[in-house]
Coordinates of C-alpha atoms and ligand atoms in Angstrom, one line a residue:
M26 CA 19.9 -1.8 74.5
E27 CA 16.8 -3.9 74.4
G28 CA 16.7 -5.4 70.9
V29 CA 14.3 -7.1 68.6
L30 CA 15.8 -10.4 69.5
F31 CA 17.5 -10.2 72.9
P32 CA 15.3 -9.0 75.8
K33 CA 17.4 -7.3 78.5
G34 CA 19.8 -9.7 80.1
V35 CA 18.9 -12.8 78.1
V36 CA 22.2 -12.5 76.0
E37 CA 24.0 -14.1 78.9
R38 CA 21.5 -16.9 80.0
R39 CA 19.0 -19.4 78.5
E40 CA 15.4 -18.4 78.3
G41 CA 13.0 -21.2 79.1
L42 CA 9.4 -21.8 77.9
K43 CA 7.7 -20.0 80.8
E44 CA 9.8 -16.9 80.5
Y45 CA 9.4 -16.9 76.7
R46 CA 5.6 -17.3 77.1
S47 CA 5.5 -14.6 79.7
R48 CA 6.8 -12.0 77.1
G49 CA 4.4 -13.1 74.4
G50 CA 6.3 -16.1 73.1
Y51 CA 4.3 -18.3 70.7
Q52 CA 1.6 -15.7 70.2
A53 CA 2.9 -15.1 66.6
L54 CA 2.3 -18.7 65.9
E55 CA -1.2 -18.6 67.5
K56 CA -2.0 -15.5 65.5
A57 CA -0.6 -16.8 62.2
L58 CA -2.6 -20.0 62.4
R59 CA -5.8 -18.2 63.5
E60 CA -5.8 -15.3 61.0
L61 CA -3.0 -15.3 58.5
S62 CA -2.9 -17.4 55.3
P63 CA 0.6 -18.6 54.4
E64 CA 0.6 -16.1 51.5
K65 CA -0.3 -13.2 54.0
L66 CA 2.5 -14.4 56.3
I67 CA 4.9 -14.3 53.4
Q68 CA 3.6 -10.8 52.5
E69 CA 4.2 -9.6 56.1
I70 CA 7.9 -10.8 55.9
N71 CA 8.2 -9.1 52.6
D72 CA 6.8 -5.9 53.9
S73 CA 9.2 -6.0 56.8
G74 CA 12.1 -6.0 54.4
L75 CA 13.8 -8.8 56.5
R76 CA 17.2 -9.8 54.8
G77 CA 19.2 -12.8 55.4
R78 CA 21.8 -12.7 58.1
G79 CA 24.0 -15.6 56.8
G80 CA 26.1 -13.2 54.7
A81 CA 24.4 -12.4 51.4
G82 CA 21.5 -10.3 52.8
F83 CA 19.0 -11.9 50.4
P84 CA 15.4 -10.8 51.0
T85 CA 13.8 -13.6 53.1
G86 CA 10.2 -13.1 51.9
K87 CA 11.3 -13.4 48.3
K88 CA 13.1 -16.7 49.0
W89 CA 10.1 -18.1 50.8
A90 CA 7.8 -17.1 47.9
F91 CA 10.0 -19.0 45.4
T92 CA 9.6 -22.1 47.4
R93 CA 5.9 -21.6 48.3
E94 CA 5.0 -21.2 44.6
C95 CA 6.7 -24.5 43.6
A96 CA 4.2 -27.1 42.7
E97 CA 6.7 -29.9 43.4
Q98 CA 6.2 -31.5 46.8
P99 CA 7.2 -31.9 49.6
H100 CA 8.8 -28.6 50.7
Y101 CA 11.5 -28.5 53.4
V102 CA 12.9 -25.9 55.9
I103 CA 16.5 -25.9 57.1
L104 CA 17.7 -23.7 60.0
N105 CA 21.3 -23.1 59.1
G106 CA 23.3 -23.2 62.3
G107 CA 26.5 -24.4 60.6
E108 CA 28.3 -21.3 61.8
D109 CA 32.1 -21.6 61.1
E110 CA 32.9 -18.0 60.1
P111 CA 36.0 -17.0 62.1
G112 CA 35.0 -14.7 64.9
S113 CA 31.3 -15.4 64.7
K114 CA 29.4 -16.9 67.7
K115 CA 26.0 -15.1 67.4
D116 CA 24.2 -18.2 66.0
R117 CA 25.5 -20.3 68.8
L118 CA 24.4 -17.8 71.4
L119 CA 21.0 -17.5 69.8
M120 CA 20.6 -21.3 69.8
E121 CA 21.8 -21.7 73.4
N122 CA 19.9 -18.8 74.9
L123 CA 16.8 -18.2 72.8
P124 CA 15.8 -21.7 71.7
H125 CA 12.0 -21.0 71.8
L126 CA 12.3 -17.9 69.7
L127 CA 14.1 -20.0 67.0
I128 CA 11.7 -22.9 67.2
E129 CA 8.7 -20.5 66.8
G130 CA 10.6 -19.0 63.7
V131 CA 11.0 -22.4 62.3
V132 CA 7.4 -23.4 62.7
L133 CA 6.2 -20.1 61.3
T134 CA 8.5 -20.5 58.3
S135 CA 7.3 -24.1 57.7
Y136 CA 3.7 -22.9 57.8
A137 CA 4.5 -20.1 55.3
I138 CA 6.2 -22.2 52.7
G139 CA 4.1 -25.3 53.2
A140 CA 6.7 -27.6 54.7
R141 CA 5.9 -30.6 56.9
K142 CA 9.5 -31.3 57.7
A143 CA 12.2 -29.0 59.1
Y144 CA 15.8 -29.7 59.9
L145 CA 18.0 -28.0 62.6
Y146 CA 21.4 -28.2 61.0
I147 CA 23.8 -27.4 63.8
N148 CA 27.6 -27.1 64.0
Q149 CA 28.7 -30.5 65.5
D150 CA 30.8 -28.7 68.1
Y151 CA 27.8 -26.8 69.5
A152 CA 26.8 -29.4 72.1
A153 CA 25.3 -26.9 74.4
A154 CA 23.2 -25.3 71.6
R155 CA 21.9 -28.7 70.5
Q156 CA 21.0 -29.6 74.1
S157 CA 19.2 -26.3 74.6
L158 CA 17.2 -26.7 71.4
A159 CA 16.4 -30.4 72.3
Q160 CA 15.0 -29.4 75.6
A161 CA 13.0 -26.6 74.1
L162 CA 11.7 -28.9 71.4
D163 CA 10.4 -31.4 74.0
E164 CA 8.7 -28.5 75.9
A165 CA 7.3 -26.9 72.7
K166 CA 6.0 -30.3 71.5
E167 CA 4.2 -31.0 74.7
A168 CA 2.6 -27.6 74.6
G169 CA 1.3 -28.4 71.0
F170 CA 3.6 -25.9 69.2
W171 CA 4.9 -28.5 66.7
G172 CA 4.0 -32.0 65.8
E173 CA 0.7 -33.4 64.6
R174 CA -2.2 -30.8 64.3
I175 CA -0.4 -27.8 65.8
L176 CA -2.7 -26.0 68.3
G177 CA -5.5 -28.0 66.9
H178 CA -5.2 -26.6 63.3
D179 CA -4.8 -28.7 60.2
V180 CA -1.1 -28.0 60.1
S181 CA 1.6 -30.5 61.1
L182 CA 5.4 -30.4 61.3
E183 CA 8.2 -32.7 62.1
I184 CA 11.5 -31.3 63.3
S185 CA 14.8 -33.1 63.5
F186 CA 18.5 -32.5 64.1
V187 CA 21.4 -32.9 61.7
S188 CA 25.0 -32.3 62.7
A189 CA 27.0 -29.9 60.5
P190 CA 30.7 -30.8 60.0
T191 CA 33.0 -28.1 61.2
T192 CA 34.3 -27.0 57.9
Y193 CA 33.7 -23.6 56.4
V194 CA 31.9 -24.8 53.3
A195 CA 29.5 -27.0 55.3
G196 CA 27.6 -23.8 56.2
E197 CA 27.0 -23.0 52.5
D198 CA 23.4 -23.7 51.8
S199 CA 23.7 -26.4 49.1
A200 CA 26.4 -28.2 51.1
S201 CA 24.0 -28.4 54.0
L202 CA 21.6 -30.3 51.6
E203 CA 24.3 -32.8 50.8
V204 CA 25.0 -33.4 54.5
I205 CA 21.4 -34.0 55.3
E206 CA 21.2 -36.4 52.4
G207 CA 24.1 -38.3 54.0
K208 CA 26.9 -37.1 51.7
P209 CA 30.1 -35.2 52.2
A210 CA 29.7 -31.4 52.7
L211 CA 30.3 -30.2 49.1
P212 CA 28.5 -27.3 47.5
R213 CA 26.3 -28.0 44.5
Q214 CA 26.4 -26.2 41.2
K215 CA 23.8 -23.4 41.0
P216 CA 21.3 -22.7 39.4
P217 CA 19.1 -24.4 40.3
F218 CA 19.0 -22.8 43.7
P219 CA 17.8 -24.7 46.8
A220 CA 14.6 -22.7 47.0
T221 CA 13.4 -24.5 44.0
V222 CA 15.5 -27.6 43.7
G223 CA 16.8 -28.4 47.2
L224 CA 16.8 -31.3 49.6
F225 CA 16.2 -34.6 47.8
G226 CA 15.6 -32.4 44.8
K227 CA 12.6 -30.7 46.4
P228 CA 12.0 -27.0 47.1
T229 CA 13.8 -26.1 50.2
V230 CA 14.2 -22.9 52.3
V231 CA 17.6 -22.6 53.9
N232 CA 17.9 -19.7 56.3
N233 CA 20.4 -18.5 58.8
V234 CA 19.7 -18.8 62.6
E235 CA 19.6 -15.1 63.1
T236 CA 17.3 -14.6 60.1
L237 CA 14.7 -17.0 61.6
A238 CA 15.0 -15.4 65.0
N239 CA 13.5 -12.3 63.5
V240 CA 10.4 -14.1 62.1
A241 CA 8.2 -14.4 65.3
P242 CA 8.8 -10.7 66.4
I243 CA 7.8 -9.6 62.9
V244 CA 4.7 -11.6 62.8
A245 CA 3.7 -10.7 66.4
R246 CA 4.2 -6.9 66.1
G247 CA 4.0 -6.3 62.4
A248 CA 6.2 -5.1 59.5
K249 CA 5.6 -1.4 60.3
W250 CA 6.9 -1.9 63.9
Y251 CA 9.9 -3.9 62.5
R252 CA 10.7 -1.1 60.1
S253 CA 10.9 1.4 63.1
F254 CA 14.4 -0.1 63.6
G255 CA 17.2 0.2 61.1
T256 CA 17.2 1.8 57.7
A257 CA 14.9 1.6 54.6
D258 CA 17.3 -0.7 52.8
S259 CA 18.2 -2.7 55.9
P260 CA 15.3 -2.8 58.3
G261 CA 15.6 -4.2 61.8
T262 CA 18.6 -4.9 64.0
M263 CA 21.7 -7.0 63.5
I264 CA 24.0 -8.8 65.8
F265 CA 27.6 -7.7 65.5
S266 CA 30.5 -9.6 66.8
L267 CA 33.6 -7.9 68.3
G268 CA 36.8 -9.9 68.8
E269 CA 39.6 -10.1 71.3
E270 CA 41.5 -7.0 70.0
I271 CA 38.6 -4.9 71.5
N272 CA 38.4 -4.1 75.2
K273 CA 34.9 -5.6 75.5
P274 CA 34.6 -8.4 73.0
G275 CA 31.2 -10.0 72.5
I276 CA 28.1 -9.7 70.5
Y277 CA 25.9 -6.6 70.3
E278 CA 22.4 -6.3 68.8
L279 CA 22.1 -2.9 67.2
P280 CA 19.7 -1.3 64.8
F281 CA 21.0 -1.3 61.2
G282 CA 22.5 2.1 60.4
T283 CA 24.3 2.5 63.8
S284 CA 27.8 3.8 63.1
L285 CA 30.9 1.8 63.4
E286 CA 32.1 4.3 65.9
F287 CA 29.2 3.6 68.2
L288 CA 29.8 -0.2 68.0
I289 CA 33.6 0.1 68.5
E290 CA 33.7 2.8 71.1
N291 CA 30.4 2.9 73.0
C292 CA 29.8 -0.9 73.0
G293 CA 33.3 -2.3 72.6
G294 CA 35.3 0.3 74.6
G295 CA 37.8 0.8 71.7
L296 CA 40.9 -1.1 70.8
K297 CA 42.9 -2.6 73.6
G298 CA 45.9 -0.6 74.7
E299 CA 44.4 2.6 73.4
K300 CA 45.9 1.9 70.0
K301 CA 44.8 3.7 66.9
I302 CA 42.8 1.8 64.2
K303 CA 44.8 1.2 61.0
A304 CA 42.0 -0.8 59.1
I305 CA 38.5 -2.1 59.6
M306 CA 37.1 -5.4 58.3
P307 CA 33.3 -4.7 58.8
G308 CA 32.0 -8.1 57.6
G309 CA 34.4 -10.9 58.3
P310 CA 37.4 -12.3 56.4
S311 CA 35.8 -11.9 53.0
S312 CA 35.0 -8.2 53.3
A313 CA 37.3 -5.5 52.0
F314 CA 39.4 -3.5 54.4
L315 CA 38.2 0.1 55.1
P316 CA 40.7 2.7 56.3
G317 CA 40.9 3.1 60.0
D318 CA 39.3 6.6 59.9
R319 CA 36.1 5.3 58.4
I320 CA 34.4 4.7 61.8
D321 CA 31.7 7.1 60.6
V322 CA 30.3 4.4 58.3
P323 CA 26.8 3.3 59.3
L324 CA 26.4 -0.4 59.6
D325 CA 23.8 -1.2 57.0
H326 CA 24.1 -3.0 53.5
N327 CA 23.9 0.2 51.4
S328 CA 26.3 2.3 53.5
V329 CA 28.9 -0.3 53.9
R330 CA 28.8 -1.1 50.2
E331 CA 29.1 2.5 49.2
A332 CA 32.2 2.8 51.5
G333 CA 33.7 -0.1 49.5
S334 CA 33.1 -3.2 51.6
S335 CA 30.4 -5.6 52.8
I336 CA 28.6 -6.3 56.0
G337 CA 28.6 -10.1 55.7
C338 CA 27.4 -11.7 58.9
G339 CA 28.4 -9.0 61.2
V340 CA 31.9 -9.9 62.4
V341 CA 33.7 -6.6 62.8
R342 CA 37.5 -6.9 63.0
L343 CA 39.9 -4.1 63.7
V344 CA 43.5 -4.0 62.7
S345 CA 45.6 -1.7 65.0
E346 CA 48.4 0.7 63.9
G347 CA 51.6 -1.3 64.2
T348 CA 50.1 -4.4 62.6
C349 CA 51.5 -5.4 59.2
I350 CA 48.7 -5.7 56.6
V351 CA 50.7 -8.2 54.6
E352 CA 50.7 -10.6 57.6
E353 CA 47.0 -10.0 58.1
T354 CA 46.2 -10.7 54.5
L355 CA 48.3 -13.8 54.4
R356 CA 46.4 -15.2 57.4
I357 CA 43.2 -14.6 55.5
A358 CA 44.5 -16.1 52.2
D359 CA 45.8 -19.2 54.2
F360 CA 42.3 -19.6 55.7
F361 CA 40.6 -19.7 52.4
A362 CA 43.2 -22.0 50.9
A363 CA 42.7 -24.4 53.7
E364 CA 38.9 -24.1 53.7
S365 CA 38.5 -24.5 49.9
C366 CA 36.8 -27.9 49.7
G367 CA 38.8 -28.6 46.5
Q368 CA 35.8 -29.7 44.5
C369 CA 36.2 -26.9 41.9
P370 CA 39.6 -26.8 40.2
A371 CA 39.4 -23.0 39.7
C372 CA 38.8 -22.4 43.5
R373 CA 41.5 -24.9 44.6
M374 CA 44.0 -23.2 42.2
E375 CA 43.0 -19.6 43.0
T376 CA 43.0 -19.9 46.7
N377 CA 46.4 -21.7 46.8
M378 CA 48.0 -19.4 44.3
L379 CA 46.9 -16.2 46.2
A380 CA 48.3 -17.7 49.5
M381 CA 51.5 -18.6 47.7
I382 CA 52.0 -15.2 46.1
L383 CA 51.3 -13.6 49.4
K384 CA 53.9 -15.8 51.0
K385 CA 56.4 -14.7 48.4
V386 CA 55.7 -11.1 49.1
Q387 CA 56.0 -11.6 52.8
Q388 CA 59.5 -13.2 52.2
G389 CA 60.6 -10.4 49.9
E390 CA 60.6 -12.5 46.7
G391 CA 59.4 -11.5 43.2
G392 CA 60.0 -7.7 43.0
P393 CA 57.2 -5.2 42.4
P394 CA 55.7 -6.9 39.3
I395 CA 54.5 -9.8 41.6
L396 CA 51.9 -7.4 43.0
D397 CA 50.1 -7.4 39.6
Q398 CA 49.5 -11.0 39.9
F399 CA 46.8 -10.7 42.5
S400 CA 44.2 -9.0 40.3
K401 CA 45.0 -11.3 37.4
V402 CA 44.4 -14.4 39.4
I403 CA 41.3 -13.0 41.1
S404 CA 39.6 -11.7 37.9
F405 CA 40.4 -14.9 36.1
N406 CA 38.7 -17.1 38.6
K407 CA 35.8 -14.9 39.5
G408 CA 32.5 -16.8 39.6
K409 CA 34.0 -20.1 38.4
G410 CA 33.2 -22.2 41.5
F411 CA 30.0 -23.9 42.7
C412 CA 29.9 -21.6 45.6
N413 CA 30.9 -18.1 46.6
L414 CA 34.1 -19.1 48.4
I415 CA 36.0 -18.5 45.2
N416 CA 35.0 -14.9 45.3
M417 CA 35.9 -14.4 49.0
P418 CA 39.7 -13.9 49.1
G419 CA 39.5 -11.1 46.4
P420 CA 38.1 -8.1 48.4
P421 CA 40.5 -8.3 51.5
I422 CA 43.6 -8.7 49.2
E423 CA 42.7 -6.1 46.6
S424 CA 41.6 -3.6 49.3
A425 CA 44.8 -4.3 51.4
L426 CA 46.9 -3.6 48.3
R427 CA 45.0 -0.5 47.3
L428 CA 45.0 1.1 50.9
F429 CA 48.4 -0.1 52.2
R430 CA 50.5 -0.7 49.1
S431 CA 53.6 0.6 51.0
D432 CA 53.4 -2.3 53.4
F433 CA 53.6 -4.7 50.4
E434 CA 56.5 -2.7 48.9
Y435 CA 58.4 -2.7 52.2
H436 CA 58.1 -6.4 52.4
L437 CA 59.3 -6.9 48.8
A438 CA 62.3 -4.6 49.3
N439 CA 63.3 -5.9 52.9
G440 CA 61.7 -9.3 53.3
K441 CA 60.2 -8.2 56.6
C442 CA 57.4 -6.2 58.1
P443 CA 57.6 -2.3 58.0
E444 CA 56.2 -2.5 61.6
T445 CA 59.0 -4.5 63.1
Ligands
FMN25 C1 31.7 -20.9 52.0 C2 30.4 -20.5 52.6 C3 30.1 -20.7 53.9 C4 28.8 -20.3 54.5 N1 28.6 -20.6 55.8 C5 27.3 -20.2 56.3 C6 27.0 -20.5 57.7 O1 27.8 -21.0 58.4 N2 25.8 -20.2 58.1 C7 24.9 -19.5 57.3 O2 23.7 -19.3 57.7 N3 25.1 -19.2 56.0 C8 26.4 -19.6 55.5 N4 26.6 -19.3 54.2 C9 25.6 -18.7 53.4 C10 24.6 -19.8 52.9 O3 25.1 -20.3 51.7 C11 23.2 -19.1 52.6 O4 23.3 -18.0 51.8 C12 22.5 -18.7 53.9 O5 22.4 -19.8 54.9 C13 21.1 -18.3 53.6 O6 20.4 -17.9 54.7 P1 19.9 -16.4 54.8 O7 19.2 -16.0 53.6 O8 19.0 -16.4 56.0 O9 21.1 -15.5 55.1 C14 27.9 -19.7 53.6 C15 28.2 -19.4 52.3 C16 29.4 -19.8 51.8 C17 29.8 -19.5 50.3

């Protein structure tokens, strides 16, 4: 489909300045500087219902307003391209292929919140993305779209790059502040949140790459147009990622509210080998499993939550019949144990304990009472870390246990997979 973000065909190649301009690129910026006050621009984003695409789905306009209203100066904008979520490459593809759309989004955001300095915080392994953005920045500066006195108005902006370490927590918003300040990528305690006390202690908007890609189209065509895509609770489109277990892996931009079935079957061509779906993870490794027959669930925040899971940043993973859920869950628990930065004792302890208990179950040790340990460890540690990583292993483990308890019991009784 032709989406809000990707014009036909551009998903596979880079769009240069000329092509971007020919389809109305930078007209949103011209319009904003000519006729929209920063407050009006924030109102437009509020009216559009744009929600963050970095995982939490926080309303973007609301976040901007917190920062805009802070008297403390200066204000900063950070484009969060840290992307280290397993299976996600949507931010990389946006940065590589639609660099001008992102730059326009960054300049508009900076104008809205009153920032004179913006940082492009990009996964250090994304050399092509950085190169593409660097080239686009040169072109855009020469055309007067950022720098001193943008398009002749009394608005100026400096933009620079910072490399994001390739660790999972480096993408967390407060960890990005630490890195930009020249420190290790460790999350900060919150509150205060970055929107009010951020980079160098100053009000800072941190937004995901995909979130900021939506800004220029909204400003150019209006909140009402934007709301013609998606649902009332989740307006617009979202980029969903399908992995190698699917016939046609890749990214697909779809209106929120599209069914999982459409994404999996019509876009992805179903599971490889015509296998049946045993379980669905609709939002990356921290989302709860849904049973394989829930392909009817519409992909929007409310519907996925009502079904018992979360949409995260749109990485949809399928587990096929014949796969042991204990092994799947152990892989996820090992991931969180490895990626916990170790700063918060509760997170370090929780993630390691969960992985250790799962390992025991996998090897048939402990007997059925060991299965009660998961919820005890998870509920004891809930919310006790500086960042949300501590809450991430809970949903996949608890849902796996609820939906596929017999897999766990089989492992405990036999020390091997029921599926082998
Ligand atoms: C462990 C962890 C890793 C995260 N990694 C990313 C990331 O790579 N990119 C991202 O945009 N947000 C990431 N987030 C979410 C950010 O903290 C933050 O919510 C987001 O950048 C805000 O942007 P948004 O409102 O546009 O979604 C991560 C959060 C946690 C807890």
